[in-house]
Structures are given as C-alpha cells and as structure tokens.
Coordinates of C-alpha atoms in Angstrom, one line a residue:
Chain A
M1 CA 75.1 61.8 -78.9
N2 CA 71.5 62.4 -78.3
L3 CA 69.2 60.2 -76.3
F4 CA 68.2 57.8 -79.1
Q5 CA 71.7 57.4 -80.4
Q6 CA 72.9 56.7 -76.9
Q7 CA 70.3 53.9 -76.6
A8 CA 71.3 52.5 -80.0
A9 CA 75.0 52.5 -79.2
N10 CA 74.2 50.9 -75.9
R11 CA 72.1 48.1 -77.4
R12 CA 75.0 47.4 -79.8
R13 CA 77.5 47.2 -77.0
T14 CA 75.2 44.8 -75.1
W15 CA 75.0 42.5 -78.2
L16 CA 78.8 42.6 -78.6
V17 CA 79.4 41.5 -75.0
M18 CA 76.7 38.9 -75.1
A19 CA 78.3 37.4 -78.3
M20 CA 81.7 37.5 -76.5
F21 CA 80.1 35.7 -73.6
I22 CA 78.6 33.0 -75.7
A23 CA 81.7 32.6 -77.7
L24 CA 83.8 32.2 -74.6
A25 CA 81.3 29.6 -73.2
I26 CA 81.5 27.6 -76.5
F27 CA 85.2 27.9 -76.6
I28 CA 85.8 26.5 -73.2
G29 CA 83.0 23.9 -73.8
A30 CA 84.5 22.8 -77.0
G31 CA 88.0 22.6 -75.5
L32 CA 86.7 20.4 -72.6
D33 CA 85.1 18.0 -75.1
L34 CA 88.1 18.0 -77.4
Y35 CA 91.1 18.1 -75.1
V36 CA 89.9 16.5 -71.9
L37 CA 87.0 14.2 -72.4
G38 CA 88.4 13.1 -75.9
Q39 CA 86.1 11.1 -78.1
G40 CA 86.1 8.0 -80.2
G41 CA 84.9 8.1 -83.8
R42 CA 82.2 10.8 -83.9
F43 CA 82.4 14.1 -82.1
I44 CA 79.6 14.6 -79.6
P45 CA 80.2 17.7 -77.4
V46 CA 78.9 16.1 -74.2
G47 CA 80.4 18.6 -71.7
T48 CA 79.2 21.7 -73.7
I49 CA 75.6 20.2 -74.0
A50 CA 75.5 19.3 -70.3
A51 CA 76.8 22.7 -69.3
L52 CA 74.2 24.4 -71.6
A53 CA 71.4 22.3 -70.2
I54 CA 72.2 23.2 -66.6
G55 CA 72.6 26.9 -67.4
G56 CA 69.4 26.8 -69.3
G57 CA 67.6 25.2 -66.5
Q58 CA 68.9 27.6 -64.0
S59 CA 67.8 30.6 -66.1
Y60 CA 64.4 29.1 -66.7
W61 CA 63.8 28.6 -63.0
S62 CA 65.0 32.2 -62.1
L63 CA 62.8 33.6 -64.9
Q64 CA 59.8 31.9 -63.5
R65 CA 60.4 32.2 -59.8
G66 CA 63.2 34.6 -59.4
D67 CA 61.1 37.8 -58.9
R68 CA 59.2 36.4 -56.0
A69 CA 62.4 35.2 -54.4
V70 CA 64.1 38.6 -54.8
L71 CA 61.1 40.4 -53.4
L72 CA 60.9 38.1 -50.5
S73 CA 64.5 38.3 -49.5
A74 CA 64.1 42.0 -49.6
G75 CA 61.3 42.0 -47.3
A76 CA 59.1 43.9 -49.8
V77 CA 55.5 44.6 -48.8
P78 CA 52.8 45.3 -51.6
L79 CA 52.1 49.0 -51.8
D80 CA 48.3 48.4 -51.2
E81 CA 49.0 46.8 -47.9
K82 CA 51.3 49.5 -46.8
A83 CA 48.9 52.3 -47.9
T84 CA 46.0 50.7 -46.0
A85 CA 48.2 50.2 -42.9
A86 CA 49.6 53.8 -43.0
T87 CA 48.8 55.8 -39.8
T88 CA 50.0 59.3 -40.6
D89 CA 48.6 61.5 -43.3
D90 CA 52.1 62.2 -44.5
D91 CA 52.6 58.5 -45.1
R92 CA 49.3 58.1 -46.9
L93 CA 50.1 61.0 -49.2
R94 CA 53.6 59.6 -49.9
Y95 CA 52.2 56.1 -50.8
R96 CA 49.5 57.7 -52.9
Q97 CA 52.2 59.7 -54.7
Y98 CA 54.2 56.6 -55.3
A99 CA 51.3 54.8 -56.7
N100 CA 50.5 57.7 -59.1
V101 CA 54.0 58.0 -60.2
V102 CA 54.2 54.3 -61.1
E103 CA 50.9 54.6 -63.2
E104 CA 52.3 57.7 -64.9
M105 CA 55.5 56.0 -66.0
A106 CA 53.6 52.9 -67.1
I107 CA 51.6 55.1 -69.3
A108 CA 54.6 56.9 -70.6
G109 CA 56.3 53.6 -71.3
G110 CA 53.1 52.0 -72.9
V111 CA 53.4 49.1 -70.7
P112 CA 51.0 47.6 -68.1
P113 CA 51.4 49.1 -64.6
P114 CA 53.9 46.9 -62.7
R115 CA 53.1 45.7 -59.2
A116 CA 54.4 48.3 -56.7
Y117 CA 56.2 47.3 -53.5
V118 CA 57.7 49.2 -50.5
I119 CA 60.7 47.9 -48.6
P120 CA 60.9 49.0 -44.9
D121 CA 64.5 50.2 -45.1
A122 CA 65.6 53.7 -44.3
D123 CA 68.3 53.7 -46.8
P124 CA 67.1 55.1 -50.2
N125 CA 67.1 52.5 -53.0
A126 CA 64.9 50.9 -55.6
F127 CA 64.8 48.0 -57.8
A128 CA 62.8 46.3 -60.6
T129 CA 62.3 42.6 -61.2
G130 CA 60.2 40.3 -63.3
R131 CA 60.7 38.4 -66.6
D132 CA 58.7 40.7 -68.9
P133 CA 56.6 43.8 -68.6
Q134 CA 53.5 41.7 -68.0
H135 CA 55.1 40.1 -64.9
A136 CA 57.1 43.0 -63.5
S137 CA 57.4 44.5 -60.1
I138 CA 59.0 47.7 -58.8
A139 CA 60.1 48.1 -55.2
V140 CA 61.4 51.2 -53.5
T141 CA 62.5 51.6 -49.9
D142 CA 60.8 53.9 -47.4
G143 CA 63.9 55.8 -47.2
L144 CA 63.6 56.7 -50.9
L145 CA 60.1 57.9 -50.6
A146 CA 61.0 60.0 -47.6
T147 CA 64.1 61.5 -49.3
L148 CA 63.0 62.4 -52.8
N149 CA 60.4 64.9 -54.0
R150 CA 57.9 64.0 -56.7
E151 CA 60.0 64.9 -59.7
E152 CA 63.0 62.9 -58.4
L153 CA 60.9 59.9 -57.5
Q154 CA 59.5 60.1 -61.1
G155 CA 63.1 59.9 -62.4
V156 CA 63.8 56.9 -60.2
V157 CA 60.7 55.1 -61.2
A158 CA 61.3 55.9 -64.8
H159 CA 64.7 54.3 -64.5
E160 CA 63.2 51.1 -63.1
M161 CA 60.5 51.1 -65.7
A162 CA 63.2 51.4 -68.3
H163 CA 64.9 48.3 -67.0
I164 CA 61.5 46.6 -67.3
R165 CA 60.9 47.8 -70.7
N166 CA 64.4 47.1 -72.1
L167 CA 64.0 43.5 -70.7
D168 CA 67.1 44.1 -68.6
I169 CA 65.9 41.6 -65.9
R170 CA 65.8 38.9 -68.5
L171 CA 69.1 39.8 -70.0
M172 CA 70.8 39.8 -66.6
T173 CA 69.3 36.5 -65.8
V174 CA 70.7 35.1 -68.9
V175 CA 74.0 36.5 -68.1
A176 CA 73.9 35.0 -64.6
A177 CA 73.1 31.7 -66.1
L178 CA 76.0 32.0 -68.7
I179 CA 78.4 32.9 -65.8
G180 CA 77.2 29.8 -64.0
M181 CA 77.8 27.7 -67.1
I182 CA 81.2 29.1 -67.7
V183 CA 82.2 28.6 -64.1
L184 CA 80.9 25.0 -64.3
V185 CA 82.7 24.1 -67.5
S186 CA 85.9 25.6 -66.3
D187 CA 85.7 23.8 -63.0
W188 CA 85.0 20.5 -64.8
S189 CA 87.9 21.0 -67.1
L190 CA 90.4 21.7 -64.3
R191 CA 89.3 18.7 -62.3
A192 CA 89.2 16.3 -65.3
M193 CA 92.7 17.4 -66.3
R194 CA 93.9 16.8 -62.7
F195 CA 92.6 13.3 -62.7
G196 CA 92.6 12.1 -66.2
G197 CA 95.1 14.3 -68.0
G198 CA 97.0 11.3 -69.5
R199 CA 94.2 10.7 -72.0
R200 CA 95.0 14.0 -73.8
S201 CA 98.8 13.3 -74.3
G202 CA 98.2 9.8 -75.2
K203 CA 96.0 10.4 -78.1
S204 CA 97.5 13.7 -79.4
K205 CA 94.3 14.8 -81.0
N206 CA 92.9 14.2 -84.4
G207 CA 92.5 17.6 -86.2
G208 CA 94.9 20.6 -85.5
G209 CA 98.1 19.1 -84.3
G210 CA 101.5 20.7 -84.6
A211 CA 102.4 24.1 -83.2
L212 CA 99.0 25.6 -83.9
G213 CA 97.3 22.9 -82.0
V214 CA 99.7 23.4 -79.0
L215 CA 99.0 27.2 -79.0
L216 CA 95.3 26.6 -79.1
F217 CA 95.5 24.3 -76.2
A218 CA 97.6 26.8 -74.2
V219 CA 95.1 29.6 -74.9
W220 CA 92.2 27.3 -74.0
L221 CA 93.9 26.4 -70.7
L222 CA 94.5 30.0 -69.9
A223 CA 90.9 30.7 -70.8
V224 CA 89.7 28.0 -68.4
I225 CA 91.8 29.3 -65.5
L226 CA 90.7 32.9 -66.1
A227 CA 87.1 32.1 -67.3
P228 CA 85.4 32.9 -63.8
F229 CA 87.0 36.3 -63.7
L230 CA 86.5 37.1 -67.4
A231 CA 82.8 36.1 -67.1
Q232 CA 82.4 38.2 -64.0
I233 CA 84.0 41.2 -65.7
M234 CA 81.9 41.0 -68.8
A235 CA 78.7 40.5 -66.7
M236 CA 79.6 43.7 -65.0
A237 CA 80.2 45.5 -68.2
V238 CA 76.8 44.5 -69.4
S239 CA 75.2 45.6 -66.1
R240 CA 77.0 49.0 -66.2
S241 CA 76.0 49.6 -69.8
R242 CA 72.4 48.7 -69.0
E243 CA 72.5 51.2 -66.2
Y244 CA 73.4 53.9 -68.6
L245 CA 70.7 52.8 -71.0
A246 CA 68.1 52.7 -68.2
D247 CA 69.1 56.3 -67.4
A248 CA 68.7 57.4 -71.0
T249 CA 65.4 55.4 -71.5
G250 CA 64.1 56.8 -68.2
A251 CA 64.8 60.3 -69.4
Q252 CA 63.0 59.6 -72.6
L253 CA 59.9 58.5 -70.5
T254 CA 59.9 61.6 -68.2
R255 CA 61.5 64.0 -70.8
N256 CA 63.1 65.4 -67.7
P257 CA 66.7 64.0 -67.2
L258 CA 67.3 66.5 -64.4
G259 CA 64.7 64.8 -62.1
L260 CA 66.8 61.7 -62.1
A261 CA 70.1 63.6 -62.0
S262 CA 69.0 65.4 -58.8
A263 CA 67.7 62.2 -57.4
L264 CA 71.1 60.4 -57.9
E265 CA 72.8 63.4 -56.4
K266 CA 70.7 62.9 -53.2
L267 CA 71.3 59.1 -53.3
E268 CA 74.9 59.7 -53.7
H269 CA 75.2 61.3 -50.3
A270 CA 73.0 58.7 -48.6
S271 CA 76.1 57.0 -47.3
S272 CA 75.2 53.7 -45.8
A273 CA 74.5 50.4 -47.5
T274 CA 71.0 49.1 -48.0
Q275 CA 70.7 46.4 -45.5
S276 CA 67.7 44.6 -46.8
I277 CA 69.0 44.1 -50.6
K278 CA 71.2 41.2 -51.0
R279 CA 74.2 41.0 -53.1
G280 CA 72.6 39.1 -56.0
T281 CA 70.1 41.9 -56.6
A282 CA 72.7 44.6 -56.9
H283 CA 72.4 44.9 -60.6
L284 CA 68.7 45.6 -60.5
C285 CA 68.9 48.6 -58.1
I286 CA 69.0 52.3 -58.8
V287 CA 72.2 52.6 -57.0
D288 CA 74.6 49.9 -55.9
P289 CA 73.1 48.8 -52.5
L290 CA 76.6 47.7 -51.3
E291 CA 79.1 50.1 -49.8
R292 CA 81.0 50.2 -53.1
R293 CA 79.2 53.3 -54.3
L294 CA 80.9 55.3 -51.6
D295 CA 84.0 55.2 -53.7
N296 CA 83.5 57.3 -56.8
R297 CA 86.9 57.3 -58.3
E298 CA 87.1 55.8 -61.7
G299 CA 89.6 53.6 -63.5
R300 CA 90.5 51.5 -60.7
F301 CA 90.7 47.7 -60.9
A302 CA 87.7 47.3 -58.7
D303 CA 85.6 49.2 -61.2
L304 CA 85.7 46.2 -63.4
F305 CA 83.7 44.4 -60.9
A306 CA 81.1 47.2 -60.2
T307 CA 77.5 46.6 -61.1
H308 CA 77.0 50.3 -61.5
P309 CA 78.9 53.1 -63.4
P310 CA 80.3 55.9 -61.1
M311 CA 77.6 58.1 -59.9
A312 CA 79.4 61.2 -61.2
K313 CA 79.4 59.8 -64.8
R314 CA 75.7 59.0 -64.8
I315 CA 74.8 62.4 -63.4
E316 CA 77.0 64.0 -66.0
A317 CA 75.4 62.0 -68.8
L318 CA 71.9 63.0 -67.6
K319 CA 72.9 66.7 -67.5
K320 CA 74.1 66.4 -70.9
M321 CA 70.9 65.0 -72.2
A322 CA 69.1 67.9 -70.5
Y323 CA 71.4 70.4 -72.1
E324 CA 70.9 68.8 -75.5
R325 CA 67.1 69.0 -75.2
A326 CA 67.1 72.6 -74.3
Chain B
M1 CA 65.1 24.3 -111.3
A2 CA 64.3 27.7 -112.5
L3 CA 60.7 27.1 -111.5
W4 CA 61.8 26.3 -107.9
I5 CA 63.9 29.5 -107.7
V6 CA 60.9 31.6 -108.9
L7 CA 58.6 29.9 -106.4
G8 CA 61.2 30.4 -103.7
V9 CA 61.3 34.2 -104.5
V10 CA 57.6 34.4 -104.6
V11 CA 57.2 32.6 -101.2
V12 CA 59.9 34.9 -99.6
L13 CA 58.1 38.0 -101.1
V14 CA 54.8 36.9 -99.8
L15 CA 56.1 36.1 -96.3
W16 CA 57.9 39.5 -96.2
A17 CA 54.7 41.3 -97.3
I18 CA 52.8 39.6 -94.6
G19 CA 55.4 40.7 -92.1
V20 CA 55.2 44.4 -93.2
Y21 CA 51.3 44.3 -93.1
N22 CA 51.2 42.7 -89.7
R23 CA 53.6 45.3 -88.3
L24 CA 51.5 48.1 -89.7
V25 CA 48.4 46.5 -88.2
G26 CA 50.1 46.2 -84.9
L27 CA 51.3 49.8 -84.9
R28 CA 48.0 51.1 -85.9
N29 CA 46.1 49.3 -83.1
Q30 CA 48.7 50.6 -80.6
T31 CA 48.2 54.1 -81.9
T32 CA 44.4 53.8 -81.6
N33 CA 44.8 52.4 -78.1
G34 CA 47.2 55.3 -77.3
W35 CA 44.5 57.7 -78.3
R36 CA 41.9 56.0 -76.1
Q37 CA 44.4 56.2 -73.1
I38 CA 44.3 60.0 -73.4
D39 CA 40.5 59.9 -73.2
V40 CA 40.6 57.7 -70.3
Q41 CA 42.9 60.1 -68.4
L42 CA 41.0 63.1 -69.4
K43 CA 37.8 61.5 -68.0
R44 CA 39.6 60.9 -64.8
R45 CA 40.6 64.5 -64.6
H46 CA 37.0 65.6 -65.3
D47 CA 35.8 63.3 -62.4
L48 CA 38.3 64.7 -60.0
I49 CA 37.6 68.3 -60.4
P50 CA 34.1 68.7 -58.7
N51 CA 35.8 67.0 -55.7
L52 CA 38.5 69.5 -55.6
V53 CA 36.3 72.5 -56.0
A54 CA 34.0 71.1 -53.3
T55 CA 36.9 70.7 -50.9
V56 CA 38.5 74.1 -51.4
K57 CA 35.2 76.1 -51.7
G58 CA 34.8 76.8 -48.0
A59 CA 38.3 78.2 -47.4
M60 CA 38.4 80.1 -50.8
E61 CA 35.0 81.8 -50.7
F62 CA 36.6 85.0 -51.8
E63 CA 37.9 83.4 -55.0
Q64 CA 34.5 82.4 -56.5
N65 CA 35.8 83.6 -59.9
T66 CA 38.6 81.2 -60.1
L67 CA 36.4 78.3 -58.9
T68 CA 33.7 79.2 -61.4
A69 CA 36.3 79.5 -64.2
V70 CA 37.5 76.0 -63.4
M71 CA 34.0 74.6 -63.4
E72 CA 33.1 76.3 -66.7
A73 CA 36.3 75.2 -68.3
R74 CA 35.5 71.6 -67.3
S75 CA 32.1 71.7 -68.8
R76 CA 33.4 73.1 -72.0
A77 CA 36.2 70.5 -72.1
M78 CA 33.6 67.7 -71.6
A79 CA 31.3 69.0 -74.3
A80 CA 34.1 69.5 -76.8
T81 CA 33.9 67.4 -80.0
G82 CA 36.7 66.4 -82.1
P83 CA 40.5 66.2 -81.2
A84 CA 41.3 69.8 -82.3
E85 CA 38.6 71.4 -80.1
A86 CA 39.2 68.9 -77.3
G87 CA 42.8 69.8 -77.3
K88 CA 42.1 73.5 -77.1
R89 CA 39.5 73.1 -74.2
E90 CA 41.6 70.8 -72.2
G91 CA 44.4 73.4 -72.5
E92 CA 42.2 76.1 -71.1
L93 CA 41.1 73.6 -68.3
T94 CA 44.8 73.1 -67.4
Q95 CA 45.3 76.8 -67.3
A96 CA 42.2 77.4 -65.1
L97 CA 43.5 74.7 -62.7
G98 CA 47.0 76.3 -62.7
R99 CA 45.5 79.5 -61.6
L100 CA 43.4 77.8 -58.9
F101 CA 46.6 76.3 -57.5
A102 CA 48.5 79.5 -57.8
V103 CA 45.6 81.3 -55.9
A104 CA 45.5 78.4 -53.3
E105 CA 49.1 79.2 -52.4
N106 CA 47.8 82.2 -50.6
Y107 CA 45.7 80.2 -48.2
P108 CA 48.2 78.4 -46.0
Q109 CA 45.4 76.8 -43.9
L110 CA 44.1 75.3 -47.2
R111 CA 47.5 73.9 -48.1
A112 CA 47.9 72.3 -44.7
T113 CA 44.5 70.5 -45.1
E114 CA 45.3 66.9 -45.7
N115 CA 42.3 66.4 -47.9
V116 CA 43.4 69.2 -50.2
K117 CA 47.0 67.8 -50.4
M118 CA 45.6 64.5 -51.3
L119 CA 43.4 66.0 -54.1
Q120 CA 46.4 68.1 -55.3
E121 CA 48.3 65.0 -55.6
E122 CA 45.6 63.2 -57.5
L123 CA 45.2 66.2 -59.8
A124 CA 49.0 66.5 -60.4
G125 CA 49.1 62.7 -61.0
T126 CA 46.2 63.0 -63.5
E127 CA 47.7 66.0 -65.2
N128 CA 50.9 64.0 -65.6
K129 CA 49.0 60.9 -66.9
V130 CA 47.3 63.1 -69.5
G131 CA 50.7 64.5 -70.6
F132 CA 52.3 61.0 -70.6
A133 CA 49.4 59.5 -72.5
R134 CA 49.8 62.2 -75.1
Q135 CA 53.5 61.7 -75.2
F136 CA 53.2 58.0 -75.7
Y137 CA 50.5 58.6 -78.4
N138 CA 52.8 60.9 -80.2
D139 CA 55.7 58.5 -80.0
I140 CA 53.8 55.5 -81.2
A141 CA 52.0 57.5 -83.9
T142 CA 55.3 58.8 -85.1
T143 CA 56.5 55.1 -85.3
Y144 CA 53.5 54.1 -87.2
N145 CA 53.7 57.0 -89.6
T146 CA 57.4 56.3 -90.2
A147 CA 56.7 52.6 -90.8
R148 CA 53.7 53.7 -93.1
E149 CA 55.7 56.2 -95.1
T150 CA 58.8 54.2 -95.6
F151 CA 59.6 52.5 -98.9
P152 CA 58.2 50.1 -100.0
A153 CA 55.3 50.0 -97.5
V154 CA 54.3 53.5 -98.7
L155 CA 53.3 52.0 -102.1
A156 CA 50.6 49.9 -100.6
A157 CA 49.8 51.6 -97.3
G158 CA 47.2 53.9 -98.6
A159 CA 45.4 51.2 -100.8
L160 CA 45.2 48.9 -97.8
G161 CA 43.6 51.6 -95.7
F162 CA 46.4 52.6 -93.5
Q163 CA 45.6 56.2 -92.9
P164 CA 48.4 58.5 -91.5
A165 CA 47.9 59.1 -87.8
E166 CA 47.5 62.8 -86.6
L167 CA 49.9 63.9 -84.0
F168 CA 48.7 65.7 -80.9
Q169 CA 49.7 69.2 -80.7
I170 CA 49.6 71.9 -78.1
T171 CA 46.9 74.0 -79.4
V172 CA 46.8 76.7 -76.8
E173 CA 49.9 78.9 -77.0
A174 CA 49.7 79.5 -73.3
E175 CA 49.8 75.9 -72.4
R176 CA 53.4 75.8 -73.4
N177 CA 54.2 77.9 -70.5
V178 CA 51.8 76.5 -67.9
P179 CA 52.6 78.3 -64.6
T180 CA 54.5 75.6 -62.7
V181 CA 52.6 74.7 -59.7
D182 CA 54.9 73.1 -57.2
L183 CA 53.0 70.2 -55.7
S184 CA 56.1 68.4 -54.5
M185 CA 56.4 67.6 -50.9
K186 CA 59.3 69.7 -49.9
K187 CA 61.5 68.2 -47.3

C-alpha cells in the first residue's frame, strides 16, 4: 500500500468504528427506553435523548475550552516567551529552529501556523490540540528539542500537524463524548433495572415478544454490562488507527518518512514517563506519555486499551513508505 | 406530475452544477494562493542573504569568489521574470548557497559563531519553506487540474475560464542533487 492508499484505508476504518460506536450507543439507549423506562402510548426515547444531550454538551464544552485546559494542565509555555527568556545561545537556536519547523510544516500542510508551546519536561514528547486548524496548538517538551536533530523534529512536528489537519482532535473529542454517553446510559440502565425491574416483566413489551424478544433483551443486557469496556476498546482502536494515519500524513508533508522513523527510534529508548502530561491527553501525543510504551510486545490483551500502536510497527510502516518512495 | 419530476431533476442538476463550479473556484483560489506563498518565501530568502554574507565576510575573506557568486545569483534571481526563468535562477541561487555552506565547513571558528549558526538555521528554514511552498503548490494544483479535467467538469471548465495550472518543475538538473548541507545540531 502506498501512502495515499494507507490514508484512504485508514479513513474507512475510522468511519467504520465510528458507525459501530453510534450504533452501540443507540442500541443501548433504545433498550433503556424500551425495556426499562417503558412507555405508554407513544414511543418517546427519553433516555437516549437525555444521554445524547449530555454527550453533546460535553463535547461542545471540550471543543471550545479543551485546548486551553490541556495546555494549562501540561504547564505549556508559549514559545515566544520561552525564546525571549532563553539565556544560552544553544537554547535560542533550538527555539528558533522549532519555530521555523512549525512554520515549514504549516506551509507544507497549507494550514495557518498553529501556536507553538514548550513544556518544561525532560522527557521527550509532543502533542497537538485545538478544534480545527484555525484554533490549533502544538506543544513539545524541552526534552524533545534537546534529543532530536532538525530532520527528526520536523518529522514529529509533521505528525502533530497531521493530527491537526486530519481533524483528529475533534474526532477524539467526539469519541470521548460518545464513551461518556455510553457509560452513562449503561449506568442508568443497570440502576433502573435494579430498582424498577418489575415494570418490564409486568408489561411484557408491545413489539417483539416471543423467543426473539427474549434473545434481543439478553443481548441488550450483555451490551449494557460490557458497554464501558467495549466503548473503551473501540475508542482506543480509533486512536491507534489515527496514529498510523498521522504518521502517514506526516510523511506526506515532509516527504521524508525516515525523519519521523528515526525520531521514534530515539523516543522509544527514552524510557521514563512524561510527568507533565496527564492521562486524558495521551491520545494526542507523539508517543504514549504513560509507561505503557515500554512494553512493545504485541497481541496482548492490554494492547486493546493502548492509545498508540506498538512503536516497532509504526517504525516499520514508515520505513516501508520510504522504501516505496525510492 | 411529470412536470414536477422534470422540475425536480432540473433543480438537482443546477444545484450539482453550482457545487462543481464552486469547488473549482475554491481550488483555483487555493492554487493561486499557493503560488503567492512561494513568492513570499523566495523574498524572505533574498532578504536574508545579504545578512549572511555580511556575517561571514570577515572570516571568509579568502573565499571572495564564493561570496560574490552568491550575491550575483541573488541579484539574478531577484531580476528574473516569469515562472520558468525564476525557477532556473532560484535553482542556481540554491546551488551557490550550497557551495557557500560547503566551504564554510572549512572554517570551524565560523561554524562556532552563534550569529552564523542562527543565520544558517534561518536560511535552512527558508530553503525548506520555499521547498514546502512549492510542494504544496504542486499538490493543490494537481488536485485542481484533476477536478478540472474530470468528466463532466471538463466539458465546461474551459468555457468558464478555468485554465489548467502549470506545475512547478525543477528546472536546473543539478538542483536535483543539491549537495546536502548538514545544518542539524548534532548531539
């Protein structure tokens, strides 16, 4: 697969998972309304609507305010401030280079330059945030600037620019809101059944009925119980596929997949967790800021809950792109 | 009834034609803008060069030829008219700069000068910006051309004044193999 096919395949996969997500949410919501809350004459899906409203409100808030909250919690400092305050020539040069690289990648992506931030943390990492390319920010740690050369830094910034251009931040925000909604509905359902389960058996449901109805109810009950896990697993699948996509789009911007590949190799060996980046931001980072990345084996159960694909696979994919370009 | 169907079809067709037209206009504007971006970055480069030459002049007095070559290539590039000539002259300027940096490698005290390092970074950044601006222009121009040449837009595109966009090509053979100047900060 070449770069563009990889991107196309990736987008299809994202849409598939999103469709499954929405289907799961609606299925659980409809079940709540049908089996648990019950209804008189007309069918009004109160539970589903309420959950959708709460989920929508949450995602609206985080789209409007989320980027500032994330930058604040990571202790990110605007690059301008950092550059002015820099005392050594090395630092000045480094910040200038970072500013240039950000501008370069914005030009390559045909998007306005995002605001650049520096996080005073010695562990190399980077993330992007913002609801659209016009309101985007990129933050890198001091450790990253110190570890990577220009080409590698370019690869990392291109990866972040790709997250911005592919609207991944918006996507993951929507995913987070959907998870919230699913968890909420499943929680409501379980509570309602515990306290008011009698209603269901008493009325024995209008449509459906019979063996099919019982089966459907059983499936729904199972979905309610498993929903929080299922949602998490699907969200992480989206996150991982967007990481591959950002790697591929980033390589399209720099036309130099090896820059990012070599950066990832260096980041892989930086062994500690990034202290200043909180758990909720993990899916926005270039590498998983938690300790999880230390474990590079594949196919384990824990992989289902990883925000990032295994480093070795990402590097391999990038090297393959480089090989096919040559 | 038949009238309504015909009317419906016409409305759909008109809406669709508007959509195609607007997409072409959008892409054409992006293409034009992409072209201007290249100019912006080229001008930045032209502005930086006198600075660079002034900074290294003292340390590199034995390399007058190299310095003069850069300045001359710069004036020619600035005087160039038309995309084809501009492309050629800019390519020559890139080469002249490449030689300057290659020669500068022989002057360790020069490389150690912070001012020079900063200027090198600026120039490397500007070179990259020129390159990426061209790359973006080519990408967007290709998208525009494809949209323009795809059936059925191709039937009306010419009549509506959508000219094909010319792609940027590397005109100087040697520019393909620019001597790689390593400006990275090695650790």
